[in-house]
mmCIF file of C-alpha atoms in Angstrom:
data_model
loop_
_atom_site.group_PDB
_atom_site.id
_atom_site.type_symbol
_atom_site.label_atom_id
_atom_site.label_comp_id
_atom_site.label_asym_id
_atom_site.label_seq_id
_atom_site.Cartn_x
_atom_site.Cartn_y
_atom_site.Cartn_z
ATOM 1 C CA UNK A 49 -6.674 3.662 49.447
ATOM 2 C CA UNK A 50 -8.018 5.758 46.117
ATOM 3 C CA UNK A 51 -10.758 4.557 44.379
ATOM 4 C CA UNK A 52 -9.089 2.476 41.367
ATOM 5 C CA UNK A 53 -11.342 3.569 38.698
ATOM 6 C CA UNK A 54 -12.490 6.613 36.364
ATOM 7 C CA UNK A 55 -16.011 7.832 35.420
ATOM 8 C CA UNK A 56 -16.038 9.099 31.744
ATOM 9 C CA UNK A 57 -18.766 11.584 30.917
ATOM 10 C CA UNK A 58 -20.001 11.325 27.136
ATOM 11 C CA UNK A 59 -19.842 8.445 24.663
ATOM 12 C CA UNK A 60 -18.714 9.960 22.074
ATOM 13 C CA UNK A 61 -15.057 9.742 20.077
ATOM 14 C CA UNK A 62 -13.011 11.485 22.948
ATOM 15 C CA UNK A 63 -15.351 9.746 25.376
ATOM 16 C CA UNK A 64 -14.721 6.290 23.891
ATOM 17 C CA UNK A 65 -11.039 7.045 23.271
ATOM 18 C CA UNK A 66 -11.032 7.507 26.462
ATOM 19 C CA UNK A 67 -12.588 4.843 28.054
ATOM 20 C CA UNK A 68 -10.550 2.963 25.571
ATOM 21 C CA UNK A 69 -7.008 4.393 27.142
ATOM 22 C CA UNK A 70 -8.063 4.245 30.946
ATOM 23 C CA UNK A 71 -8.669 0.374 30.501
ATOM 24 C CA UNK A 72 -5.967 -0.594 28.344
ATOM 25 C CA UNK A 73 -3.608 1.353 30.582
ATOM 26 C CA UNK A 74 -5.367 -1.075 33.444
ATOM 27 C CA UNK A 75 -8.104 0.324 35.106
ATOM 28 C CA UNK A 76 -11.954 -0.101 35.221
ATOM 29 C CA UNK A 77 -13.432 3.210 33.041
ATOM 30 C CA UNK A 78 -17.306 3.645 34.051
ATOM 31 C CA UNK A 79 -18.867 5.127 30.407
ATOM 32 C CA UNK A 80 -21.762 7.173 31.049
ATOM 33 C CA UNK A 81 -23.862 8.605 28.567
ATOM 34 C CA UNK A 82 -27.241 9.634 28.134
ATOM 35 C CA UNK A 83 -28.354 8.774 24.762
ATOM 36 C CA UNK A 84 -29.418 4.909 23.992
ATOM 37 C CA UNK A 85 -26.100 4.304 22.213
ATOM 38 C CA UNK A 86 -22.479 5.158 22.032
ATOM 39 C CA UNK A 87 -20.969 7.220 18.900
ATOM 40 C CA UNK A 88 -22.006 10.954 20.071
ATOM 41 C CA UNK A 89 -22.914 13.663 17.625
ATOM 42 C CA UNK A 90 -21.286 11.522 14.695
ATOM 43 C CA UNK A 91 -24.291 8.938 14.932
ATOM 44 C CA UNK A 92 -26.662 11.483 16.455
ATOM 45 C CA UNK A 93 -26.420 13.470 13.916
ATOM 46 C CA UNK A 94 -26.379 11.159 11.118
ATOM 47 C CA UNK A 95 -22.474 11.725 10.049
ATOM 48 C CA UNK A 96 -22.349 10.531 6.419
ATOM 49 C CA UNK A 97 -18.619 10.541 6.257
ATOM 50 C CA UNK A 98 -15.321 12.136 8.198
ATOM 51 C CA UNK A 99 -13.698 15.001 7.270
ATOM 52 C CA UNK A 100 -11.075 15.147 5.599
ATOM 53 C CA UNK A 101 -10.883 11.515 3.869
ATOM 54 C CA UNK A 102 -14.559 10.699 3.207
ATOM 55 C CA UNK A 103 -14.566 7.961 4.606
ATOM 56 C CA UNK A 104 -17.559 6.207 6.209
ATOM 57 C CA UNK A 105 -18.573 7.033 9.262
ATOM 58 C CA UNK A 106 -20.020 4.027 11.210
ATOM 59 C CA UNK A 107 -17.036 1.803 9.281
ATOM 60 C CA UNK A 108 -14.079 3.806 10.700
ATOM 61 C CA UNK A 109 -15.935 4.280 14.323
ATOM 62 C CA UNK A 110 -16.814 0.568 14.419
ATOM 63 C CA UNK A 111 -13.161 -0.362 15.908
ATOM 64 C CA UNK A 112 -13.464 2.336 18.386
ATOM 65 C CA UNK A 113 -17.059 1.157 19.396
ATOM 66 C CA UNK A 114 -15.577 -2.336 19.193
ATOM 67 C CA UNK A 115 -12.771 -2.026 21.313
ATOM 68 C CA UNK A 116 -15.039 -0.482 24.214
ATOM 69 C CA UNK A 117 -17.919 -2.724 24.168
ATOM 70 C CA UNK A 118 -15.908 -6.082 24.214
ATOM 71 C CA UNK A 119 -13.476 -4.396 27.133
ATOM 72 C CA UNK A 120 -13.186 -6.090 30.422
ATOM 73 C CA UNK A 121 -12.632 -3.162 32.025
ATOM 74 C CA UNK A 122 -15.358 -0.422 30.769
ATOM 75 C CA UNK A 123 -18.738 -0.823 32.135
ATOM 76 C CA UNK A 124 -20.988 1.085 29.865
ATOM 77 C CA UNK A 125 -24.105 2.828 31.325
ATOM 78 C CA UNK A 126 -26.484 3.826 28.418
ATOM 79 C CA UNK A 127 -29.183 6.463 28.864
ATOM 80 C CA UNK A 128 -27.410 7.192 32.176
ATOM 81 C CA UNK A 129 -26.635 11.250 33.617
ATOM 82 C CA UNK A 130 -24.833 12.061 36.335
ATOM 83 C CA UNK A 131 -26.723 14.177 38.900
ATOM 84 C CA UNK A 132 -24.664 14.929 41.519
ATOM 85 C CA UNK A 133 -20.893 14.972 42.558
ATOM 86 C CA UNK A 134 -19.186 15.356 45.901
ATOM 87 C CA UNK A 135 -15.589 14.660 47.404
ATOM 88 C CA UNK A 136 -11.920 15.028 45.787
ATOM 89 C CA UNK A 137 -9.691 13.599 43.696
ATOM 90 C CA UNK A 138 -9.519 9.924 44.480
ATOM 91 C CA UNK A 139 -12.316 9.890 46.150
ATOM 92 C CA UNK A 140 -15.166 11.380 44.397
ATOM 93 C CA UNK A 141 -18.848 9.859 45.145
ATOM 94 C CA UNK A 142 -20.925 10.770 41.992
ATOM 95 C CA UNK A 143 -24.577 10.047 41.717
ATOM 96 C CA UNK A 144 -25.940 8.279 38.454
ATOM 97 C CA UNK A 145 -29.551 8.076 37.197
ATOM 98 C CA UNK A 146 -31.149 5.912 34.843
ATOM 99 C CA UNK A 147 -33.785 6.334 32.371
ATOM 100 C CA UNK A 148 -36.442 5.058 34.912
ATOM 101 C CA UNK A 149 -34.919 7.702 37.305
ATOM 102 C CA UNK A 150 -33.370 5.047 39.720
ATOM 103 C CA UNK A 151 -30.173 6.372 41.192
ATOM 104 C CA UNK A 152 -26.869 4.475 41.915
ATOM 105 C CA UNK A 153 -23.859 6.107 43.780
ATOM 106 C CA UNK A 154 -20.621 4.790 42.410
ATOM 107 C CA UNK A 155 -16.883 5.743 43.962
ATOM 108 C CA UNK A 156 -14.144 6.774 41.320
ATOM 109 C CA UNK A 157 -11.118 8.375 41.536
ATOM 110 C CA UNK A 158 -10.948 10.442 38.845
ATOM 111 C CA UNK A 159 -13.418 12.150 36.151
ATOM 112 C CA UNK A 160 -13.185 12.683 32.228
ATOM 113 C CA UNK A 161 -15.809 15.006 31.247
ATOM 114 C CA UNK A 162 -16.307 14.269 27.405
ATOM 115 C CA UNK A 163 -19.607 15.648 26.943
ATOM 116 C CA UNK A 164 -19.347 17.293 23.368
ATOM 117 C CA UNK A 165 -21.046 20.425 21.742
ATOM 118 C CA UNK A 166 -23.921 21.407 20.013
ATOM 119 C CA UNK A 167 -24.640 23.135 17.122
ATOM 120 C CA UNK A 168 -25.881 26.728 16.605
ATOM 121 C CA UNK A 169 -29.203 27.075 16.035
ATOM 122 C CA UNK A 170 -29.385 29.292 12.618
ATOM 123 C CA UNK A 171 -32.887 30.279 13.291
ATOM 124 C CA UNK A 172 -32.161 33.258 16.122
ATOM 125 C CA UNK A 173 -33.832 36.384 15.524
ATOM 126 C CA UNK A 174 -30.089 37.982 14.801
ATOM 127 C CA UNK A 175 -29.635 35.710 11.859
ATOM 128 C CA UNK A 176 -31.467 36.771 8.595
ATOM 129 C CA UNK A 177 -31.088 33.118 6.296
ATOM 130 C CA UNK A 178 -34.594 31.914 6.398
ATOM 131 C CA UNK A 179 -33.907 28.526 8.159
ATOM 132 C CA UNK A 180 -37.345 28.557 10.121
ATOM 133 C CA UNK A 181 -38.872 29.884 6.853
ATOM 134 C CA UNK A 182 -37.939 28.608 3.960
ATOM 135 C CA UNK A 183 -37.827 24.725 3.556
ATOM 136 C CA UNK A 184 -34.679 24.889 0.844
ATOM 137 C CA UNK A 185 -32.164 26.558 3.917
ATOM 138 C CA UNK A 186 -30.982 23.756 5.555
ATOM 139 C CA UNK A 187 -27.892 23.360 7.840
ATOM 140 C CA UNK A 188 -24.618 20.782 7.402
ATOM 141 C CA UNK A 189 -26.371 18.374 10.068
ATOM 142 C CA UNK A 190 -29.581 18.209 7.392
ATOM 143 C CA UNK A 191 -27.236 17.890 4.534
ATOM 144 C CA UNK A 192 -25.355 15.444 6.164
ATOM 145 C CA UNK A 193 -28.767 13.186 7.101
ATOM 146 C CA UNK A 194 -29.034 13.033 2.979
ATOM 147 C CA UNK A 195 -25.898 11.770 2.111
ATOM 148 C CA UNK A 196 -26.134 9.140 4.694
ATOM 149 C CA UNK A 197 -29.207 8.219 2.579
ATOM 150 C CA UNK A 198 -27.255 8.385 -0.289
ATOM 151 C CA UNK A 199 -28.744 11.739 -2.357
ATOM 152 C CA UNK A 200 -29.191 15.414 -2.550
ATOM 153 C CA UNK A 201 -32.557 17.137 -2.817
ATOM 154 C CA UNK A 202 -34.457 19.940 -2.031
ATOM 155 C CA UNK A 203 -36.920 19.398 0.579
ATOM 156 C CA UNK A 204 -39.662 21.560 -1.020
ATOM 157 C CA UNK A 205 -39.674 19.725 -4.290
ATOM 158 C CA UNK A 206 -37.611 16.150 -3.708
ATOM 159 C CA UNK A 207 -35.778 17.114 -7.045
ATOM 160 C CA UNK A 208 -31.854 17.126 -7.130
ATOM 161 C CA UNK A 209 -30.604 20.883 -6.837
ATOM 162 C CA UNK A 210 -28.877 22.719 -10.018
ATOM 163 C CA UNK A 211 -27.368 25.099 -7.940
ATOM 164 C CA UNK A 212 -25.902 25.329 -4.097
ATOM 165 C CA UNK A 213 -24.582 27.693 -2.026
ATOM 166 C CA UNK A 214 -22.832 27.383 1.192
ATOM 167 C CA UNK A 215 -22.913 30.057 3.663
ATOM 168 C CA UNK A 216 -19.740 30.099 5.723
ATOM 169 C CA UNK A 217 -19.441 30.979 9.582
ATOM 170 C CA UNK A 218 -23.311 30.776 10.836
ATOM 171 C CA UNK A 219 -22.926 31.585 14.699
ATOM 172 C CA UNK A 220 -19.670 31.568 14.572
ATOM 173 C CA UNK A 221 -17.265 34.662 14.809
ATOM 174 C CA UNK A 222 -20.096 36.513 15.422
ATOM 175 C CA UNK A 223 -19.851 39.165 18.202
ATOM 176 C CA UNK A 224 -23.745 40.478 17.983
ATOM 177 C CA UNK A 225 -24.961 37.377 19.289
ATOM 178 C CA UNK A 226 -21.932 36.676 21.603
ATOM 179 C CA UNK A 227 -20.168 33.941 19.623
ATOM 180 C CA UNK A 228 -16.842 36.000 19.121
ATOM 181 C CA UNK A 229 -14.681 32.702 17.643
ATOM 182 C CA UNK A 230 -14.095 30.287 15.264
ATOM 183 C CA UNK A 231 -15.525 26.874 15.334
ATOM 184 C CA UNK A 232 -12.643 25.197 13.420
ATOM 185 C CA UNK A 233 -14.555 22.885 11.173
ATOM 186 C CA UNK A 234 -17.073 24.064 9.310
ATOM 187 C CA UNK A 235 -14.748 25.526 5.980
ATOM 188 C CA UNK A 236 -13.329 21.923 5.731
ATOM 189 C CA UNK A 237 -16.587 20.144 6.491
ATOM 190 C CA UNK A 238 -18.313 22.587 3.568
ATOM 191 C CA UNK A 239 -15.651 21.658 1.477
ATOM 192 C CA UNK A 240 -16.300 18.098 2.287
ATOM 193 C CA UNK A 241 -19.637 17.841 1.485
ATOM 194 C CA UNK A 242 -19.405 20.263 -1.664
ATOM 195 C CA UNK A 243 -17.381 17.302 -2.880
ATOM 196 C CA UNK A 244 -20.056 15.018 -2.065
ATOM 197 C CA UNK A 245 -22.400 16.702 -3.598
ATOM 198 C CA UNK A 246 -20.633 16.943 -7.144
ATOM 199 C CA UNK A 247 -19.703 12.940 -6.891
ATOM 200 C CA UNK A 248 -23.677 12.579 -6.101
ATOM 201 C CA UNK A 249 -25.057 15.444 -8.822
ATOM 202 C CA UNK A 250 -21.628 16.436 -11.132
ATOM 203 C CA UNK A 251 -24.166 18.721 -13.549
ATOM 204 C CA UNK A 252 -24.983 20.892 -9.931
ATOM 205 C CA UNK A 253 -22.807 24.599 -9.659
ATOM 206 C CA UNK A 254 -22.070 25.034 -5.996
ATOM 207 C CA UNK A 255 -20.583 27.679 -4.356
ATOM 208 C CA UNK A 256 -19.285 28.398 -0.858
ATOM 209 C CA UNK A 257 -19.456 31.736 0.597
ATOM 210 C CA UNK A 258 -17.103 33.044 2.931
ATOM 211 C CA UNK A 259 -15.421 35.377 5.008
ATOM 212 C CA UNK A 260 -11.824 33.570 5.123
ATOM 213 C CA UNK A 261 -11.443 29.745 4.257
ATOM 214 C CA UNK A 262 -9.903 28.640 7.899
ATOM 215 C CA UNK A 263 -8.577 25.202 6.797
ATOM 216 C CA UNK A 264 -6.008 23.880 9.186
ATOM 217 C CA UNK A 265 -2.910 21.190 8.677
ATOM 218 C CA UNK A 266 -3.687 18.778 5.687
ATOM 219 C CA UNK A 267 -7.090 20.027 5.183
ATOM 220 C CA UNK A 268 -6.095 22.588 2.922
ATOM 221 C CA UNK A 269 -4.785 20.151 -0.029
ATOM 222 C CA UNK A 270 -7.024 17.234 0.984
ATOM 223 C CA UNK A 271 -10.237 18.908 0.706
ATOM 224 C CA UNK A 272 -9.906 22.785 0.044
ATOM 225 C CA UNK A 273 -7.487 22.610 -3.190
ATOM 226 C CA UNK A 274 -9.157 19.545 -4.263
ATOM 227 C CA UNK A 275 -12.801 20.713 -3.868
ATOM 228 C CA UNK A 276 -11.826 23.468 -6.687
ATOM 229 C CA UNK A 277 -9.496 21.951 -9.162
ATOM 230 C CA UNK A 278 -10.873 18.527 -9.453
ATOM 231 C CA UNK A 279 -14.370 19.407 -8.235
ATOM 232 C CA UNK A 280 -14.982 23.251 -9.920
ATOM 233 C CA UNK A 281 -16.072 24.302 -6.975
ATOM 234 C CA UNK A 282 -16.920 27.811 -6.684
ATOM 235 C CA UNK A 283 -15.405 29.953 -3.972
ATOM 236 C CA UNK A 284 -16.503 33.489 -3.175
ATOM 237 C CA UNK A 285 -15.536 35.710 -0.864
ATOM 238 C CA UNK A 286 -18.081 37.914 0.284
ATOM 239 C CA UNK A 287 -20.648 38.599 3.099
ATOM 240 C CA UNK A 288 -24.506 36.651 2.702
ATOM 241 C CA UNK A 289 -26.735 39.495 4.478
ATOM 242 C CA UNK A 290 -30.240 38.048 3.440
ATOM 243 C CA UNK A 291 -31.800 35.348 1.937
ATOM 244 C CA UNK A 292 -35.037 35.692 -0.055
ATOM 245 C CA UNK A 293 -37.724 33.350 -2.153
ATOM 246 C CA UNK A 294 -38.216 34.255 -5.577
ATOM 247 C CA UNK A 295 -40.328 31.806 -7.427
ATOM 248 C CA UNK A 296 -39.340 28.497 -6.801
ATOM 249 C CA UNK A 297 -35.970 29.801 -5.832
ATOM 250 C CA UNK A 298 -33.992 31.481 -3.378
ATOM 251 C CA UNK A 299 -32.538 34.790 -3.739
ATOM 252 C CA UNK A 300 -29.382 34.913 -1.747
ATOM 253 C CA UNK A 301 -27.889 38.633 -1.613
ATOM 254 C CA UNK A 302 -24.869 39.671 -0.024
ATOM 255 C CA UNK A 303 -21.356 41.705 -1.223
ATOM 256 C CA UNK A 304 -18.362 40.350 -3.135
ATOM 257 C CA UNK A 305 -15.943 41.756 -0.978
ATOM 258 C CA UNK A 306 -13.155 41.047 -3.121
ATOM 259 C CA UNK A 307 -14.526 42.771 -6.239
ATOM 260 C CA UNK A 308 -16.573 45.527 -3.396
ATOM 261 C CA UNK A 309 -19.892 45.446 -4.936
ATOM 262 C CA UNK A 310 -23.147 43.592 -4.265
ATOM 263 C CA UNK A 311 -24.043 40.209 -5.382
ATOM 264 C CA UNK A 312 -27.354 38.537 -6.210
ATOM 265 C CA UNK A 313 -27.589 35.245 -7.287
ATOM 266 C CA UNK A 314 -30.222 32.248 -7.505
ATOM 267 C CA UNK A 315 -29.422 29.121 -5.782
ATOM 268 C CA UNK A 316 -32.108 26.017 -5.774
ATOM 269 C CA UNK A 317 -30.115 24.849 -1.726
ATOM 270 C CA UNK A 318 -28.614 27.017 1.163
ATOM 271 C CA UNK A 319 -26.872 25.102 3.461
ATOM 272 C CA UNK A 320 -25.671 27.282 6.604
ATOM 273 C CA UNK A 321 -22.402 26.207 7.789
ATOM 274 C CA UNK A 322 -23.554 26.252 11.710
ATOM 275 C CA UNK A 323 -20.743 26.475 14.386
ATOM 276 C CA UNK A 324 -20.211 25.274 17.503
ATOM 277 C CA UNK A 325 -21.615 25.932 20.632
ATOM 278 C CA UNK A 326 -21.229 24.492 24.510
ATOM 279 C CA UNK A 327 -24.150 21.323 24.485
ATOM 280 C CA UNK A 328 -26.276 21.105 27.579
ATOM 281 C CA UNK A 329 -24.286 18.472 29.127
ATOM 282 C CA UNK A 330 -21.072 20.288 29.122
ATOM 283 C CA UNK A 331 -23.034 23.446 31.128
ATOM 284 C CA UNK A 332 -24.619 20.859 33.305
ATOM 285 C CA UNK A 333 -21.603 18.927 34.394
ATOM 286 C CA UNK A 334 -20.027 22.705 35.054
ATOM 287 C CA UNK A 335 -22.428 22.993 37.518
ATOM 288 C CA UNK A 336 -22.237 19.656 39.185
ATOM 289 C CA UNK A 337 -18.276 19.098 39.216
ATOM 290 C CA UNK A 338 -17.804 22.909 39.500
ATOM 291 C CA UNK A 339 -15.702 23.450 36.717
ATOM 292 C CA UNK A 340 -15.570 26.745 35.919
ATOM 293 C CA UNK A 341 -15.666 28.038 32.433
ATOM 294 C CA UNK A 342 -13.683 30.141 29.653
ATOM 295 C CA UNK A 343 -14.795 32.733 28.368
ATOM 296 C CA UNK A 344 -16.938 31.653 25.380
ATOM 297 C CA UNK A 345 -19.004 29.094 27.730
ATOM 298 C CA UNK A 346 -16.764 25.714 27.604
ATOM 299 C CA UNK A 347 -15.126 23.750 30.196
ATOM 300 C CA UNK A 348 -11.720 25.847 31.667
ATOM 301 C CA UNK A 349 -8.665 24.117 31.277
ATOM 302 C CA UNK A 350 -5.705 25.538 33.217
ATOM 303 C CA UNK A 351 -2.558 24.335 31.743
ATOM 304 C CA UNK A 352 -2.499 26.185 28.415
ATOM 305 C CA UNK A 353 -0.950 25.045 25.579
ATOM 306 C CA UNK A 354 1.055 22.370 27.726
ATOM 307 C CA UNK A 355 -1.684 20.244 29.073
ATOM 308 C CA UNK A 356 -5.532 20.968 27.112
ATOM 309 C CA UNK A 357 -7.216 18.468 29.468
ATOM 310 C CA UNK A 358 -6.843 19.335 32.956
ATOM 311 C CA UNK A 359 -9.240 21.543 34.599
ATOM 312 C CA UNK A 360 -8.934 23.701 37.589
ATOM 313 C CA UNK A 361 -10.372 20.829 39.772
ATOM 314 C CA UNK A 362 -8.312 18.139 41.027
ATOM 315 C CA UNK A 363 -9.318 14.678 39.368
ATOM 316 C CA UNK A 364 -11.133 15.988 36.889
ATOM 317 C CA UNK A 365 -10.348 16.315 32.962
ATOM 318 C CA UNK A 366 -11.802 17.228 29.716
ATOM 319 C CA UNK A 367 -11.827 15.916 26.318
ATOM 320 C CA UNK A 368 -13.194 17.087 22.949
ATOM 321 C CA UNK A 369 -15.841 20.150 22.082
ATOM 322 C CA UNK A 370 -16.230 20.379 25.616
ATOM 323 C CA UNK A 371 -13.592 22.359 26.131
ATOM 324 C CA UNK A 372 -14.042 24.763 22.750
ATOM 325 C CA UNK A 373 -14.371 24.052 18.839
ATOM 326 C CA UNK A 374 -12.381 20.772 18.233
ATOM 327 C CA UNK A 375 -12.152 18.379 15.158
ATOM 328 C CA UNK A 376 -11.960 14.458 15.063
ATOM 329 C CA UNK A 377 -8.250 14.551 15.488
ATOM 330 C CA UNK A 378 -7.963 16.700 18.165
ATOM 331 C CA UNK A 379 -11.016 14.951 20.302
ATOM 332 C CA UNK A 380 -9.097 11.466 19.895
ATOM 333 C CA UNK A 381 -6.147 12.852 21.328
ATOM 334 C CA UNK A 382 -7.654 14.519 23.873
ATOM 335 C CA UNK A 383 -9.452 11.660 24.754
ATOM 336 C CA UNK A 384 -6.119 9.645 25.183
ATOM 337 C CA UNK A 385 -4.125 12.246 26.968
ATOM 338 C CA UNK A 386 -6.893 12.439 29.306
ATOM 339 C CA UNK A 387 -6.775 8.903 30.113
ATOM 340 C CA UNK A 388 -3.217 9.079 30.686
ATOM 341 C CA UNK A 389 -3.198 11.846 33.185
ATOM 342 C CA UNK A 390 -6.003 10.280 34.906
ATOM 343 C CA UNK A 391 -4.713 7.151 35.583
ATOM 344 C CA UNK A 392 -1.216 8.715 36.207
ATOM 345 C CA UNK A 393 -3.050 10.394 39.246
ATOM 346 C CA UNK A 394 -4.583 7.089 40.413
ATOM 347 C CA UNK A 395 -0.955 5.760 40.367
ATOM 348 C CA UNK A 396 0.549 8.650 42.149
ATOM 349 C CA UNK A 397 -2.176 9.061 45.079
ATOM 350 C CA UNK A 398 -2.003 5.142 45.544
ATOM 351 C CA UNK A 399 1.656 5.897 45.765
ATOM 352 C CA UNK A 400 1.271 8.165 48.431
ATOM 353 C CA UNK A 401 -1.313 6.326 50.015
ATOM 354 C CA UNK A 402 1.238 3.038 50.548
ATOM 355 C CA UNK A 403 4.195 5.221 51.311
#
């Protein structure tokens, strides 16, 4: 007979959505994941609030986390990486190691890799913003870390900023350094925490640079409509090619590409709207489960638009970043669909095993 249960690769929203679905739909879901505690890049990273509603982040998840950690049916294995992988669908014998580097070999029959992204690093050699250099560039991950504390400062002084500027599409849609697509989120997350900021400091300007505002579904009137009319802020579409100190300030230059001239202006904040990238764990489990991968470096799915969580290997699905640039939404739904189709296998092998 098939091994009855399903290892699930990452712990965080589409990895717990997962885990969720497989055991409510009956069978025993194996969580693995490496950090000390479930959530994902939401808690790693120090999530504030979700885009688009605001709302906080360890309130809304704590259902989710709830639902898993009281479950009968999920066993979850904190700090915990798989290191090895062999067999088929049904059947699969994966190694597991622990923090203390013990190893346990557990049989499943089927595999949802929901291993996540990570974010560009704005400090390559190609990019010309300063991050490395100049302590008032920070990225949406370090802005997000201050709202969670509850205000907005400059790290150089620890005095609220007059003016901010967001710098749209950092390592994203960027062919020089390989990155040739969009990462989905960042014009509505900017737009999020824009808002936030004027709540937190409504005296500050801010302005959001950009090549085009990308805001899909209800995003556009829940975050990018409201951001300007109720908010004032700024929008400007134009190209950032260098950031500079001047004084206590920082001299952000670029071009206006609507009005086709330069632009100079003097912001107290740059925050870099980094993209996405594949994380370490989605490259790693590549390798083990051999998985190949798209184009742009994440996890191949081969079913198109019709099915965005099977992969080229028997048994084995995807959910979330880890197959491309995904928001909230579209992780949770991943995450469910590929507990469905996972334990719609089990079912049909165990079929065929009887019969």
């Amino acid at each position: 007979m098939p091994n009855d249960s399903v290892l699930i690769v990452g712990g965080g929203p589409a990895g717990l959505e997962a885990a969720r679905g497989v055991a409510d739909l009956g069978k025993k879901a194996i969580l693995v994941e490496p950090r000390d505690e479930l959530g994902g890049t939401p808690y790693a990273s120090s999530y504030a609030t979700l885009t688009p509603d605001l709302r906080d982040t360890e309130e809304e998840m704590a259902g989710l986390l709830g639902d898993v950690r009281k479950h009968p049916l999920v066993d979850v294995r904190l700090g915990t990486r798989v290191v090895k992988s062999e067999g088929r669908a049904g059947e699969f014998r994966v190694t597991l190691a622990g923090g203390d580097g013990a190893q346990v070999e557990e049989e499943v029959g089927a595999v949802i890799i929901a291993t996540g992204f990570q974010h560009f690093d704005p400090g390559r050699e190609t990019q010309m913003y300063g991050y490395y250099e100049y302590d008032d560039v920070i990225t949406l991950v370090d802005a997000e870390k201050m709202m969670k504390k509850g205000k907005i400062v400059r790290p150089s002084t620890g005095e609220p900023p007059e003016r901010v500027a967001f710098i749209q599409c950092v390592g994203s849609r960027d062919r020089q350094i390989g990155n040739k697509y969009c990462s989905k989120v960042c014009c509505g997350i900017a737009s999020k925490q824009s808002i936030e900021i004027k709540r937190m400091l409504p005296n500050a300007k801010v302005f959001i640079f950009y090549i085009d505002m990308r805001m899909y579904g209800f995003w556009e009137d829940q975050i990018y409509w409201k951001a300007q009319e109720e908010y004032k802020v700024n929008y400007v579409r134009g190209i950032v090619t260098e950031i500079i100190r001047k004084g206590d300030k920082l001299l952000v230059k670029g071009e206006d590409t609507t009005m086709g001239r330069p632009v100079e202006v003097l912001m107290d904040m740059v925050i870099l709207s980094v993209g996405m990238e594949p994380s370490r764990g989605t490259i790693e489990m590549s390798r083990i489960f051999n998985i190949p991968r798209e184009d742009h470096g994440f996890l191949a799915t081969q079913g198109g638009p019709l099915d965005t969580v099977s992969t080229p290997v028997p048994g084995i699905f995807v959910a979330g970043a880890a197959a491309g640039p995904k928001d909230l939404e579209d992780s949770i739904s991943m995450g469910g669909a590929a507990a469905m189709k996972a334990v719609a296998l089990l079912n049909r092998l165990q079929r065929v095993s009887v019969g």
